[in-house]
């Protein structure tokens, strides 16, 4: 009995001490015994970063091309949604996105027709590139198994203040496959991961095939969408200016290192992909590139210079772009600083123009927002609120 009482006391004091920090917890009046417990236990270190972690699980079987196209567009809406997000402690969360495809015959049946396209990443150009690489082909769609795979393979972390969400989209019964979806969602709940389900088809059909139940088991949201609905572009007087500013923004990047040339080419390629899909997608991407969440310190000297440990003298001169070859460290520092100033000015202009663009769209838009866009953003806002996130 003494051991049991001791374990209970330790558990209670640990819970009390951990409740004083975090994104989702509000300050409460502390009682004397709580203060005593905090004095006894060592103070827990607050995690260095808060994360929003989103895993997109997309059905890439036949007839899902429309879903993929909507996901390509939706990436930038997610980024723009979290640009101004704050935790309850005023910290700005970092955004990480992972991508899985399932239900595709091109993927081995031994893998359950499931493939991790990219693990959690904040490299927005690479995520976009992976989305644009997806193709469809008929197959069996195992929802429980793909959820289970994402839970096991991805690093969800153990910080209770992180916002962790799965969005799984498809059009076949949620019950397919050997792994029961209830077991998979139970594991998600243990990891504090919310499963949101998006049925591509009739709402009642999705309910009958257990998509709604799959979401409810973790407190997630069930949505039914018309995945073949086209992304609608509402032209505004600010569009051309934003596109031109985006081109100027690209010229402020200073590629360096082994992957620099390849990554700066990839940046331009994803601009082109977005524009080819729809002009509104290109505009949303430009807005994302003007935000704090679009960072490329692994290959861009301007972003890299924000790191406290960055030293120009440590750069390998042979990996610098041609415009910096033969320059002194002081000259390189001055060049980086000038590009940083130029970039900040362009980004601010894009953000201001986008506010006017959004106001114009709100006033003149006759069509509703895209199906997937509305569904995802609604779920994200609702679930973020429960973790005490707020927006500027």
XYZ file of C-alpha atoms in Angstrom:
392
model
C 0.000 0.000 0.000
C 2.884 2.380 0.811
C 4.364 1.764 -2.634
C 0.998 2.434 -4.242
C 0.593 5.700 -2.337
C 4.127 6.724 -3.318
C 3.473 6.083 -7.012
C 0.217 8.027 -6.816
C 1.957 10.977 -5.190
C 4.772 11.054 -7.749
C 2.287 10.837 -10.622
C 0.188 13.651 -9.190
C 3.161 15.942 -8.581
C 4.579 15.258 -12.057
C 1.254 16.134 -13.672
C 1.032 19.315 -11.595
C 4.533 20.456 -12.509
C 4.063 19.781 -16.218
C 0.856 21.808 -16.346
C 2.579 25.144 -15.857
C 3.887 25.464 -19.411
C 2.766 24.756 -22.935
C 0.767 25.901 -25.882
C -2.588 24.521 -24.810
C -2.620 25.237 -21.091
C -3.838 28.429 -19.399
C -2.480 29.853 -16.149
C -4.359 28.659 -13.096
C -4.293 29.788 -9.474
C -1.666 27.701 -7.703
C -2.307 26.235 -4.279
C 0.311 25.883 -1.585
C 0.721 22.140 -2.086
C 1.408 22.674 -5.788
C 4.231 25.068 -4.964
C 5.694 22.521 -2.564
C 5.582 19.854 -5.282
C 7.376 22.163 -7.731
C 10.085 22.820 -5.169
C 10.643 19.074 -4.699
C 10.733 18.120 -8.375
C 13.372 19.395 -10.835
C 11.974 21.987 -13.233
C 11.154 20.506 -16.622
C 12.769 22.089 -19.586
C 10.335 23.612 -22.018
C 10.659 22.134 -25.531
C 12.786 24.317 -27.792
C 10.070 24.390 -30.453
C 6.341 23.890 -30.785
C 5.222 21.962 -33.844
C 2.173 21.583 -35.992
C 2.519 18.146 -37.575
C 0.164 17.203 -40.406
C 0.204 13.881 -42.277
C -1.731 13.780 -45.545
C -2.784 10.240 -46.545
C -4.083 10.356 -50.110
C -5.855 7.654 -52.069
C -4.089 7.448 -55.449
C -6.235 4.721 -56.975
C -8.152 5.289 -60.200
C -10.382 8.374 -60.409
C -8.485 10.245 -57.677
C -6.722 12.764 -59.951
C -9.095 15.481 -58.798
C -8.222 14.822 -55.170
C -4.496 15.096 -55.910
C -4.999 18.378 -57.759
C -6.925 19.806 -54.831
C -4.162 18.668 -52.459
C -1.542 20.424 -54.614
C -3.484 23.642 -54.228
C -4.306 23.062 -50.569
C -0.669 22.832 -49.471
C -0.295 26.614 -49.711
C -3.563 27.258 -47.890
C -2.280 25.211 -44.947
C 1.001 27.148 -44.924
C -0.747 30.503 -45.126
C -3.168 29.495 -42.381
C -0.351 28.856 -39.912
C 1.841 31.808 -40.868
C 0.256 33.980 -38.181
C -0.587 31.244 -35.681
C 0.521 31.615 -32.071
C 0.572 29.202 -29.182
C -0.971 30.262 -25.880
C 2.507 31.225 -24.706
C 2.927 33.536 -27.723
C 5.467 31.221 -29.424
C 5.243 30.738 -33.188
C 4.863 27.040 -34.072
C 6.925 25.354 -36.777
C 4.979 23.500 -39.477
C 5.880 20.012 -40.685
C 3.978 18.071 -43.339
C 4.256 14.398 -44.319
C 2.706 12.676 -47.320
C 1.548 9.088 -47.937
C -0.170 7.516 -50.900
C -2.235 4.353 -50.707
C -4.496 2.227 -52.895
C -2.141 2.305 -55.887
C -1.373 -0.889 -57.861
C 2.079 0.481 -58.707
C 3.006 -0.064 -55.055
C 3.756 -3.630 -53.909
C 0.895 -5.565 -52.324
C 3.405 -6.700 -49.697
C 3.498 -3.059 -48.582
C -0.294 -2.924 -48.567
C -0.228 -0.687 -51.659
C 1.086 2.007 -49.290
C 4.091 4.320 -49.737
C 5.596 7.056 -47.627
C 6.184 9.790 -50.199
C 7.924 12.107 -47.751
C 8.320 12.075 -43.968
C 7.741 15.118 -41.796
C 9.413 18.046 -43.532
C 9.378 21.827 -43.509
C 10.914 21.984 -47.005
C 7.880 23.360 -48.828
C 9.400 23.094 -52.294
C 10.170 19.420 -51.788
C 6.680 18.713 -50.435
C 5.218 20.436 -53.496
C 7.526 18.450 -55.778
C 6.371 15.179 -54.194
C 2.718 16.117 -54.560
C 3.192 16.877 -58.234
C 4.923 13.525 -58.720
C 1.847 11.517 -57.679
C -0.009 9.502 -60.315
C -3.093 7.299 -60.029
C -3.605 3.605 -60.681
C -6.326 1.269 -59.401
C -5.740 -0.762 -56.264
C -7.067 -1.867 -52.889
C -7.420 0.858 -50.282
C -6.504 -0.125 -46.738
C -7.338 2.860 -44.527
C -6.510 1.195 -41.213
C -3.138 0.044 -42.504
C -2.060 3.404 -43.928
C -2.998 5.164 -40.677
C -1.019 2.540 -38.763
C 1.982 2.973 -41.088
C 2.023 6.742 -40.610
C 1.842 6.356 -36.834
C 4.733 3.903 -36.732
C 7.020 5.437 -39.346
C 6.707 9.144 -38.581
C 8.307 10.944 -35.647
C 5.264 12.458 -33.964
C 7.199 13.480 -30.857
C 6.009 13.396 -27.266
C 5.251 17.046 -26.611
C 1.609 17.227 -25.534
C 1.459 20.837 -26.722
C 2.169 20.000 -30.362
C -0.820 19.931 -32.700
C -0.745 16.530 -34.425
C -3.228 15.687 -37.181
C -3.832 13.068 -39.849
C -6.011 13.843 -42.870
C -6.927 10.694 -44.783
C -8.884 11.011 -48.038
C -10.405 8.296 -50.236
C -13.581 6.840 -51.682
C -13.732 3.155 -50.690
C -15.074 1.637 -47.420
C -12.970 2.558 -44.399
C -13.136 -1.066 -43.294
C -10.997 -2.589 -46.067
C -7.840 -4.513 -45.178
C -6.706 -6.891 -42.465
C -5.880 -4.160 -39.955
C -9.052 -2.918 -38.293
C -9.392 0.868 -38.498
C -10.532 0.902 -34.854
C -7.166 -0.509 -33.766
C -5.356 2.095 -35.867
C -7.384 4.995 -34.469
C -6.865 3.655 -30.950
C -3.097 3.883 -31.521
C -3.554 7.418 -32.865
C -5.386 8.444 -29.721
C -2.564 7.074 -27.575
C -0.122 9.298 -29.490
C -2.451 12.320 -29.203
C -2.911 12.316 -32.987
C -6.285 13.438 -34.329
C -7.552 11.501 -37.363
C -9.703 13.527 -39.758
C -11.421 11.680 -42.579
C -12.347 13.051 -45.997
C -14.702 10.900 -48.047
C -14.673 11.642 -51.762
C -18.338 11.218 -52.566
C -21.808 11.361 -51.040
C -21.953 12.299 -47.352
C -24.317 9.509 -46.331
C -22.340 6.938 -48.301
C -19.240 7.927 -46.357
C -21.144 7.582 -43.093
C -22.350 4.115 -44.092
C -18.838 2.991 -45.031
C -17.473 4.049 -41.591
C -15.496 7.157 -42.578
C -17.420 9.212 -40.037
C -16.833 6.657 -37.290
C -13.114 6.602 -38.127
C -12.908 10.320 -37.364
C -15.110 10.295 -34.287
C -12.931 7.734 -32.494
C -10.119 10.303 -32.053
C -12.248 13.444 -31.831
C -11.526 14.292 -35.453
C -13.848 15.625 -38.127
C -15.574 13.753 -40.922
C -15.970 15.560 -44.233
C -17.440 14.592 -47.584
C -16.260 16.466 -50.690
C -16.647 16.545 -54.431
C -13.024 15.712 -55.238
C -13.516 16.426 -58.943
C -14.509 20.023 -58.373
C -12.127 22.391 -60.147
C -10.107 25.029 -58.311
C -11.809 28.351 -59.025
C -9.677 31.427 -59.729
C -11.129 34.837 -58.928
C -9.048 37.410 -60.807
C -8.126 40.573 -58.915
C -6.301 43.812 -59.831
C -3.369 42.695 -57.634
C -2.557 39.344 -59.245
C -0.053 40.463 -61.882
C 1.861 42.584 -59.392
C 2.167 39.681 -56.926
C 3.409 37.341 -59.677
C 6.050 39.899 -60.725
C 7.117 40.406 -57.116
C 7.472 36.645 -56.769
C 9.980 36.653 -59.642
C 11.912 39.439 -57.902
C 11.783 37.471 -54.666
C 13.493 34.501 -56.330
C 16.419 36.738 -57.270
C 17.146 37.415 -53.587
C 18.160 33.785 -53.014
C 21.880 33.026 -52.896
C 22.416 29.325 -53.491
C 25.380 27.618 -51.889
C 26.634 24.163 -51.009
C 26.313 20.826 -52.749
C 22.549 21.116 -53.365
C 22.309 24.876 -53.952
C 22.016 24.907 -57.750
C 19.548 22.015 -57.736
C 17.352 23.568 -55.031
C 17.162 26.992 -56.649
C 16.099 25.264 -59.879
C 13.496 23.299 -57.921
C 12.131 26.554 -56.512
C 11.503 27.876 -60.027
C 10.052 24.515 -61.109
C 7.484 24.527 -58.311
C 6.520 28.099 -59.209
C 5.843 26.848 -62.735
C 3.922 23.793 -61.498
C 1.683 25.958 -59.349
C 0.975 28.400 -62.178
C 0.229 25.570 -64.608
C -2.287 24.079 -62.173
C -4.121 27.354 -61.601
C -3.154 31.013 -61.307
C -4.738 31.209 -57.856
C -2.433 28.390 -56.709
C 0.592 30.337 -57.975
C -0.585 33.386 -56.043
C -1.082 31.407 -52.833
C 2.390 29.903 -53.228
C 3.863 33.394 -53.677
C 2.182 34.454 -50.438
C 3.598 31.374 -48.679
C 7.073 32.259 -49.947
C 6.729 35.675 -48.320
C 5.962 34.086 -44.946
C 8.103 33.010 -41.991
C 7.388 29.330 -42.774
C 9.231 29.361 -46.100
C 12.821 28.870 -44.967
C 15.700 27.395 -46.962
C 18.758 27.712 -44.762
C 20.214 24.443 -46.105
C 20.908 26.033 -49.505
C 20.232 29.780 -49.280
C 22.800 32.084 -47.642
C 20.237 34.716 -46.651
C 18.231 32.241 -44.561
C 21.397 30.506 -43.362
C 22.773 33.813 -42.055
C 19.891 33.984 -39.559
C 21.481 31.089 -37.682
C 23.512 32.371 -34.712
C 26.273 29.880 -35.482
C 26.616 30.943 -39.118
C 30.066 32.180 -40.097
C 30.975 33.377 -43.594
C 34.594 32.414 -42.949
C 33.562 28.754 -42.630
C 31.928 28.600 -46.065
C 33.637 26.508 -48.710
C 34.423 29.098 -51.350
C 34.256 26.532 -54.177
C 30.562 25.979 -53.335
C 29.616 29.635 -53.656
C 27.694 31.009 -56.658
C 29.624 32.785 -59.409
C 28.719 36.287 -58.172
C 30.545 35.606 -54.891
C 33.617 33.859 -56.270
C 36.804 35.745 -55.373
C 35.021 37.996 -52.865
C 36.362 38.672 -49.379
C 34.381 37.640 -46.289
C 33.404 41.271 -45.688
C 32.166 41.629 -49.264
C 30.143 38.410 -48.961
C 28.587 39.576 -45.690
C 27.632 42.894 -47.267
C 26.089 41.114 -50.272
C 24.040 38.805 -48.036
C 22.819 41.760 -45.975
C 21.708 43.649 -49.103
C 19.744 40.627 -50.360
C 18.158 40.192 -46.936
C 16.958 43.796 -46.937
C 15.671 43.471 -50.489
C 13.832 40.248 -49.663
C 12.159 41.662 -46.571
C 10.850 44.611 -48.588
C 9.429 42.355 -51.332
C 7.841 39.986 -48.823
C 6.163 42.875 -47.054
C 4.793 44.169 -50.364
C 3.376 40.732 -51.233
C 1.710 40.422 -47.821
C 0.121 43.866 -48.120
C -1.113 43.208 -51.647
C -2.496 39.847 -50.586
C -4.616 41.519 -47.903
C -6.142 43.696 -50.620
C -6.504 40.659 -52.875
C -8.373 38.685 -50.208
C -10.661 41.620 -49.468
C -11.445 41.912 -53.186
C -12.205 38.180 -53.425
C -14.472 38.279 -50.367
C -16.442 41.085 -51.953
C -16.638 39.654 -55.483
C -16.476 35.861 -55.141
C -19.608 34.142 -56.390
C -18.342 30.568 -56.117
C -17.582 28.926 -52.775
C -14.024 27.988 -51.866
C -12.656 24.670 -53.069
C -14.112 21.578 -51.411
C -10.875 20.302 -49.879
C -9.749 23.801 -48.923
C -12.878 24.514 -46.894
C -12.879 21.086 -45.234
C -9.233 21.138 -44.162
C -9.124 24.711 -42.917
C -12.298 24.272 -40.889
C -10.936 21.156 -39.171
C -7.537 22.761 -38.576
C -9.030 25.864 -36.946
C -11.355 23.834 -34.710
C -8.633 21.481 -33.500
C -6.041 24.224 -33.071
C -8.457 26.133 -30.840
C -8.603 23.164 -28.470
C -4.823 23.459 -28.038
C -5.192 27.185 -27.302
C -3.769 28.356 -30.625
C -4.745 31.826 -31.748
C -4.141 34.001 -34.792
C -2.841 37.551 -35.175
